[in-house]
PDB file of C-alpha atoms in Angstrom:
ATOM      1  CA  UNK A   1     189.295  78.834 233.949  1.00 65.00           C
ATOM      2  CA  UNK A   2     188.038  81.073 230.879  1.00 70.00           C
ATOM      3  CA  UNK A   3     187.018  84.613 231.603  1.00 68.00           C
ATOM      4  CA  UNK A   4     184.198  85.758 229.148  1.00 70.00           C
ATOM      5  CA  UNK A   5     184.696  89.265 227.490  1.00 79.00           C
ATOM      6  CA  UNK A   6     182.609  91.964 228.726  1.00 79.00           C
ATOM      7  CA  UNK A   7     180.711  93.803 226.226  1.00 84.00           C
ATOM      8  CA  UNK A   8     180.717  97.220 226.291  1.00 85.00           C
ATOM      9  CA  UNK A   9     177.712  99.160 227.223  1.00 84.00           C
ATOM     10  CA  UNK A  10     175.462 100.687 224.370  1.00 89.00           C
ATOM     11  CA  UNK A  11     174.913 104.322 225.265  1.00 87.00           C
ATOM     12  CA  UNK A  12     173.154 105.120 221.903  1.00 90.00           C
ATOM     13  CA  UNK A  13     169.882 105.588 223.337  1.00 90.00           C
ATOM     14  CA  UNK A  14     170.959 107.775 226.385  1.00 85.00           C
ATOM     15  CA  UNK A  15     169.854 111.365 225.983  1.00 86.00           C
ATOM     16  CA  UNK A  16     171.639 114.122 227.875  1.00 84.00           C
ATOM     17  CA  UNK A  17     170.636 117.829 228.526  1.00 82.00           C
ATOM     18  CA  UNK A  18     172.290 120.671 229.134  1.00 88.00           C
ATOM     19  CA  UNK A  19     173.244 121.879 233.099  1.00 87.00           C
ATOM     20  CA  UNK A  20     172.409 125.127 231.948  1.00 90.00           C
ATOM     21  CA  UNK A  21     168.857 124.544 231.067  1.00 89.00           C
ATOM     22  CA  UNK A  22     168.070 122.530 234.147  1.00 83.00           C
ATOM     23  CA  UNK A  23     165.935 123.128 236.846  1.00 84.00           C
ATOM     24  CA  UNK A  24     168.313 122.750 239.923  1.00 81.00           C
ATOM     25  CA  UNK A  25     167.341 122.712 243.561  1.00 76.00           C
ATOM     26  CA  UNK A  26     170.722 123.892 245.010  1.00 74.00           C
ATOM     27  CA  UNK A  27     172.159 127.339 243.906  1.00 76.00           C
ATOM     28  CA  UNK A  28     175.112 129.237 245.474  1.00 74.00           C
ATOM     29  CA  UNK A  29     173.008 131.850 246.132  1.00 79.00           C
ATOM     30  CA  UNK A  30     171.430 130.023 248.744  1.00 78.00           C
ATOM     31  CA  UNK A  31     174.257 128.858 250.795  1.00 75.00           C
ATOM     32  CA  UNK A  32     175.200 129.383 254.268  1.00 78.00           C
ATOM     33  CA  UNK A  33     176.986 132.566 255.175  1.00 79.00           C
ATOM     34  CA  UNK A  34     180.051 131.774 257.240  1.00 80.00           C
ATOM     35  CA  UNK A  35     180.088 132.359 261.009  1.00 79.00           C
ATOM     36  CA  UNK A  36     181.857 135.735 261.864  1.00 87.00           C
ATOM     37  CA  UNK A  37     183.016 136.782 265.296  1.00 92.00           C
ATOM     38  CA  UNK A  38     180.469 138.766 267.142  1.00 93.00           C
ATOM     39  CA  UNK A  39     177.755 137.461 265.073  1.00 88.00           C
ATOM     40  CA  UNK A  40     174.305 137.640 266.816  1.00 90.00           C
ATOM     41  CA  UNK A  41     171.960 134.486 266.775  1.00 82.00           C
ATOM     42  CA  UNK A  42     169.515 136.421 264.348  1.00 83.00           C
ATOM     43  CA  UNK A  43     172.301 136.882 261.829  1.00 87.00           C
ATOM     44  CA  UNK A  44     173.566 133.169 262.304  1.00 81.00           C
ATOM     45  CA  UNK A  45     169.946 132.139 261.543  1.00 78.00           C
ATOM     46  CA  UNK A  46     169.716 134.547 258.562  1.00 80.00           C
ATOM     47  CA  UNK A  47     172.777 133.145 257.191  1.00 82.00           C
ATOM     48  CA  UNK A  48     171.691 129.317 257.244  1.00 79.00           C
ATOM     49  CA  UNK A  49     171.373 127.830 254.258  1.00 78.00           C
ATOM     50  CA  UNK A  50     167.645 128.602 252.265  1.00 73.00           C
ATOM     51  CA  UNK A  51     167.257 125.304 250.215  1.00 74.00           C
ATOM     52  CA  UNK A  52     166.084 121.682 250.995  1.00 73.00           C
ATOM     53  CA  UNK A  53     165.606 120.950 254.976  1.00 73.00           C
ATOM     54  CA  UNK A  54     167.486 124.672 255.526  1.00 74.00           C
ATOM     55  CA  UNK A  55     164.771 126.315 254.162  1.00 75.00           C
ATOM     56  CA  UNK A  56     162.475 125.054 256.989  1.00 82.00           C
ATOM     57  CA  UNK A  57     164.778 125.634 259.732  1.00 80.00           C
ATOM     58  CA  UNK A  58     164.091 129.408 260.532  1.00 79.00           C
ATOM     59  CA  UNK A  59     160.544 128.694 259.952  1.00 84.00           C
ATOM     60  CA  UNK A  60     160.861 125.560 262.937  1.00 85.00           C
ATOM     61  CA  UNK A  61     162.236 128.323 264.900  1.00 83.00           C
ATOM     62  CA  UNK A  62     159.673 130.793 264.919  1.00 87.00           C
ATOM     63  CA  UNK A  63     156.680 128.052 265.111  1.00 92.00           C
ATOM     64  CA  UNK A  64     158.633 127.016 268.282  1.00 91.00           C
ATOM     65  CA  UNK A  65     159.071 130.512 269.669  1.00 91.00           C
ATOM     66  CA  UNK A  66     155.248 131.474 268.839  1.00 95.00           C
ATOM     67  CA  UNK A  67     154.292 128.133 270.569  1.00 95.00           C
ATOM     68  CA  UNK A  68     155.939 128.638 273.997  1.00 93.00           C
ATOM     69  CA  UNK A  69     154.774 132.273 273.624  1.00 94.00           C
ATOM     70  CA  UNK A  70     151.141 131.158 273.734  1.00 97.00           C
ATOM     71  CA  UNK A  71     152.026 128.833 276.531  1.00 95.00           C
ATOM     72  CA  UNK A  72     151.451 125.685 273.936  1.00 96.00           C
ATOM     73  CA  UNK A  73     153.089 122.231 274.342  1.00 96.00           C
ATOM     74  CA  UNK A  74     156.291 121.321 272.227  1.00 96.00           C
ATOM     75  CA  UNK A  75     156.754 117.735 271.634  1.00 96.00           C
ATOM     76  CA  UNK A  76     159.945 116.327 269.832  1.00 96.00           C
ATOM     77  CA  UNK A  77     159.206 113.345 268.342  1.00 97.00           C
ATOM     78  CA  UNK A  78     162.564 111.831 267.193  1.00 95.00           C
ATOM     79  CA  UNK A  79     164.487 108.147 266.591  1.00 94.00           C
ATOM     80  CA  UNK A  80     167.980 107.445 267.809  1.00 93.00           C
ATOM     81  CA  UNK A  81     169.999 109.586 265.188  1.00 90.00           C
ATOM     82  CA  UNK A  82     169.334 112.709 267.076  1.00 92.00           C
ATOM     83  CA  UNK A  83     171.031 111.103 269.742  1.00 93.00           C
ATOM     84  CA  UNK A  84     173.683 109.577 268.147  1.00 91.00           C
ATOM     85  CA  UNK A  85     175.222 112.691 266.511  1.00 87.00           C
ATOM     86  CA  UNK A  86     175.279 114.159 269.637  1.00 91.00           C
ATOM     87  CA  UNK A  87     172.601 116.309 269.896  1.00 90.00           C
ATOM     88  CA  UNK A  88     171.278 115.434 273.616  1.00 95.00           C
ATOM     89  CA  UNK A  89     173.008 118.578 275.176  1.00 93.00           C
ATOM     90  CA  UNK A  90     170.861 120.717 273.057  1.00 90.00           C
ATOM     91  CA  UNK A  91     167.855 118.922 273.399  1.00 94.00           C
ATOM     92  CA  UNK A  92     168.372 118.877 277.399  1.00 96.00           C
ATOM     93  CA  UNK A  93     169.107 122.825 276.913  1.00 93.00           C
ATOM     94  CA  UNK A  94     165.580 123.204 275.406  1.00 92.00           C
ATOM     95  CA  UNK A  95     164.183 121.217 278.141  1.00 96.00           C
ATOM     96  CA  UNK A  96     165.418 123.347 280.836  1.00 96.00           C
ATOM     97  CA  UNK A  97     164.608 126.306 279.154  1.00 92.00           C
ATOM     98  CA  UNK A  98     160.754 125.200 278.776  1.00 94.00           C
ATOM     99  CA  UNK A  99     161.002 124.958 274.957  1.00 93.00           C
ATOM    100  CA  UNK A 100     160.571 121.133 274.983  1.00 96.00           C
ATOM    101  CA  UNK A 101     157.929 120.138 277.018  1.00 97.00           C
ATOM    102  CA  UNK A 102     157.730 116.225 276.103  1.00 97.00           C
ATOM    103  CA  UNK A 103     159.791 113.908 274.190  1.00 98.00           C
ATOM    104  CA  UNK A 104     158.600 111.039 272.002  1.00 98.00           C
ATOM    105  CA  UNK A 105     161.449 108.413 271.135  1.00 98.00           C
ATOM    106  CA  UNK A 106     161.332 105.238 269.493  1.00 97.00           C
ATOM    107  CA  UNK A 107     162.981 101.906 271.151  1.00 96.00           C
ATOM    108  CA  UNK A 108     166.043 102.598 269.581  1.00 95.00           C
ATOM    109  CA  UNK A 109     166.399 106.008 271.175  1.00 96.00           C
ATOM    110  CA  UNK A 110     165.757 104.852 274.739  1.00 97.00           C
ATOM    111  CA  UNK A 111     168.419 102.024 274.100  1.00 94.00           C
ATOM    112  CA  UNK A 112     171.030 104.606 272.919  1.00 92.00           C
ATOM    113  CA  UNK A 113     170.072 107.294 275.694  1.00 95.00           C
ATOM    114  CA  UNK A 114     170.690 104.596 278.366  1.00 94.00           C
ATOM    115  CA  UNK A 115     173.909 103.637 276.864  1.00 94.00           C
ATOM    116  CA  UNK A 116     174.891 107.267 276.824  1.00 95.00           C
ATOM    117  CA  UNK A 117     173.662 107.361 280.575  1.00 95.00           C
ATOM    118  CA  UNK A 118     175.578 104.490 281.602  1.00 93.00           C
ATOM    119  CA  UNK A 119     179.135 104.441 280.163  1.00 94.00           C
ATOM    120  CA  UNK A 120     178.852 107.802 277.945  1.00 95.00           C
ATOM    121  CA  UNK A 121     179.142 106.256 274.621  1.00 90.00           C
ATOM    122  CA  UNK A 122     176.989 103.962 272.172  1.00 90.00           C
ATOM    123  CA  UNK A 123     176.086 102.498 268.711  1.00 85.00           C
ATOM    124  CA  UNK A 124     177.822  99.563 267.803  1.00 78.00           C
ATOM    125  CA  UNK A 125     179.560  98.407 264.104  1.00 78.00           C
ATOM    126  CA  UNK A 126     176.636  96.501 262.919  1.00 75.00           C
ATOM    127  CA  UNK A 127     178.733  94.721 260.477  1.00 79.00           C
ATOM    128  CA  UNK A 128     181.331  93.730 262.829  1.00 77.00           C
ATOM    129  CA  UNK A 129     178.697  92.044 265.146  1.00 68.00           C
ATOM    130  CA  UNK A 130     176.039  91.042 263.242  1.00 75.00           C
ATOM    131  CA  UNK A 131     177.346  88.069 261.568  1.00 76.00           C
ATOM    132  CA  UNK A 132     178.150  86.451 265.233  1.00 76.00           C
ATOM    133  CA  UNK A 133     174.341  87.279 266.327  1.00 75.00           C
ATOM    134  CA  UNK A 134     175.556  89.634 269.145  1.00 68.00           C
ATOM    135  CA  UNK A 135     174.073  93.075 267.232  1.00 70.00           C
ATOM    136  CA  UNK A 136     172.061  94.739 270.342  1.00 76.00           C
ATOM    137  CA  UNK A 137     173.152  92.297 272.954  1.00 71.00           C
ATOM    138  CA  UNK A 138     174.944  94.507 275.488  1.00 81.00           C
ATOM    139  CA  UNK A 139     174.177  92.959 278.808  1.00 87.00           C
ATOM    140  CA  UNK A 140     173.999  96.122 280.933  1.00 93.00           C
ATOM    141  CA  UNK A 141     171.639  97.839 278.427  1.00 92.00           C
ATOM    142  CA  UNK A 142     168.999  95.171 278.411  1.00 92.00           C
ATOM    143  CA  UNK A 143     169.225  94.658 282.249  1.00 95.00           C
ATOM    144  CA  UNK A 144     168.552  98.197 283.041  1.00 96.00           C
ATOM    145  CA  UNK A 145     165.766  98.449 280.205  1.00 96.00           C
ATOM    146  CA  UNK A 146     164.108  95.474 281.601  1.00 96.00           C
ATOM    147  CA  UNK A 147     164.276  96.840 285.360  1.00 97.00           C
ATOM    148  CA  UNK A 148     162.906  99.809 283.869  1.00 98.00           C
ATOM    149  CA  UNK A 149     159.949  97.894 282.138  1.00 97.00           C
ATOM    150  CA  UNK A 150     158.909  95.797 284.809  1.00 98.00           C
ATOM    151  CA  UNK A 151     159.043  98.585 287.526  1.00 97.00           C
ATOM    152  CA  UNK A 152     157.098 100.930 285.220  1.00 97.00           C
ATOM    153  CA  UNK A 153     154.739  98.300 284.402  1.00 97.00           C
ATOM    154  CA  UNK A 154     154.396  97.649 288.352  1.00 98.00           C
ATOM    155  CA  UNK A 155     153.748 101.329 289.122  1.00 97.00           C
ATOM    156  CA  UNK A 156     151.562 101.698 285.934  1.00 97.00           C
ATOM    157  CA  UNK A 157     154.136 104.340 284.362  1.00 97.00           C
ATOM    158  CA  UNK A 158     155.252 104.470 280.867  1.00 96.00           C
ATOM    159  CA  UNK A 159     158.604 102.871 279.906  1.00 97.00           C
ATOM    160  CA  UNK A 160     159.741 106.807 279.186  1.00 97.00           C
ATOM    161  CA  UNK A 161     159.280 107.807 282.958  1.00 98.00           C
ATOM    162  CA  UNK A 162     160.255 104.331 284.512  1.00 98.00           C
ATOM    163  CA  UNK A 163     163.720 104.623 282.081  1.00 98.00           C
ATOM    164  CA  UNK A 164     164.586 108.080 283.290  1.00 98.00           C
ATOM    165  CA  UNK A 165     163.606 107.069 287.030  1.00 98.00           C
ATOM    166  CA  UNK A 166     165.745 104.009 286.685  1.00 98.00           C
ATOM    167  CA  UNK A 167     169.074 105.692 285.211  1.00 98.00           C
ATOM    168  CA  UNK A 168     168.885 108.548 288.052  1.00 99.00           C
ATOM    169  CA  UNK A 169     168.011 105.499 290.916  1.00 98.00           C
ATOM    170  CA  UNK A 170     171.462 103.761 289.154  1.00 98.00           C
ATOM    171  CA  UNK A 171     173.472 107.172 289.824  1.00 98.00           C
ATOM    172  CA  UNK A 172     174.884 106.793 286.451  1.00 97.00           C
ATOM    173  CA  UNK A 173     178.251 108.864 285.686  1.00 96.00           C
ATOM    174  CA  UNK A 174     176.573 110.299 282.719  1.00 97.00           C
ATOM    175  CA  UNK A 175     172.949 111.301 283.659  1.00 97.00           C
ATOM    176  CA  UNK A 176     173.610 114.734 283.229  1.00 97.00           C
ATOM    177  CA  UNK A 177     173.783 113.764 278.988  1.00 96.00           C
ATOM    178  CA  UNK A 178     170.752 111.776 279.170  1.00 97.00           C
ATOM    179  CA  UNK A 179     167.359 112.698 277.713  1.00 98.00           C
ATOM    180  CA  UNK A 180     165.539 110.224 279.635  1.00 99.00           C
ATOM    181  CA  UNK A 181     167.284 110.792 283.175  1.00 99.00           C
ATOM    182  CA  UNK A 182     167.034 114.613 282.534  1.00 99.00           C
ATOM    183  CA  UNK A 183     163.504 114.624 281.603  1.00 99.00           C
ATOM    184  CA  UNK A 184     163.012 112.663 284.544  1.00 98.00           C
ATOM    185  CA  UNK A 185     164.903 115.583 286.702  1.00 99.00           C
ATOM    186  CA  UNK A 186     163.067 118.233 285.040  1.00 99.00           C
ATOM    187  CA  UNK A 187     159.276 116.535 284.960  1.00 98.00           C
ATOM    188  CA  UNK A 188     159.469 116.746 281.143  1.00 98.00           C
ATOM    189  CA  UNK A 189     156.971 113.696 279.554  1.00 98.00           C
ATOM    190  CA  UNK A 190     158.796 110.938 277.475  1.00 98.00           C
ATOM    191  CA  UNK A 191     156.701 108.666 275.660  1.00 97.00           C
ATOM    192  CA  UNK A 192     158.280 105.640 273.615  1.00 96.00           C
TER     193      UNK A 192
END
């Protein structure tokens, strides 16, 4: 087999500019401050990055505090990645403190949260199972969520509430780490 020679790329039309002249979105002036022993929460928040999404975080914290002081609801709408990166304990703590008054999850969120409650782990490597048609085919997860769906429909409640109550009824080992289960314990509304 003959290999065709590769023609070099033609860069004659490429125009460059100096990095010194370009407007940049990220600057070391906006970098985070390192955490110090004895640092207060206020100092920690003030030391967060002030660029891109980091600039929004202090504003979010202030808005949440203002809403709760005014006794207004705080609904957190989220997908599964929040669960998959391990933030359930933080969200559960905010529910316990009355900061989060309701949750809105997508379907992937209740799947991952259910698996956290059941076995303390979740999320499979898609590339390893997709070709075999086995992605998302964990038997127990489907059984628990189908039970919750049927029970919720029969009782006229949604899958968020029914899911949490079903997890609690099964007394899974990691219900303490489940958003659905803890929302059911705390009376926090969950919609899916």
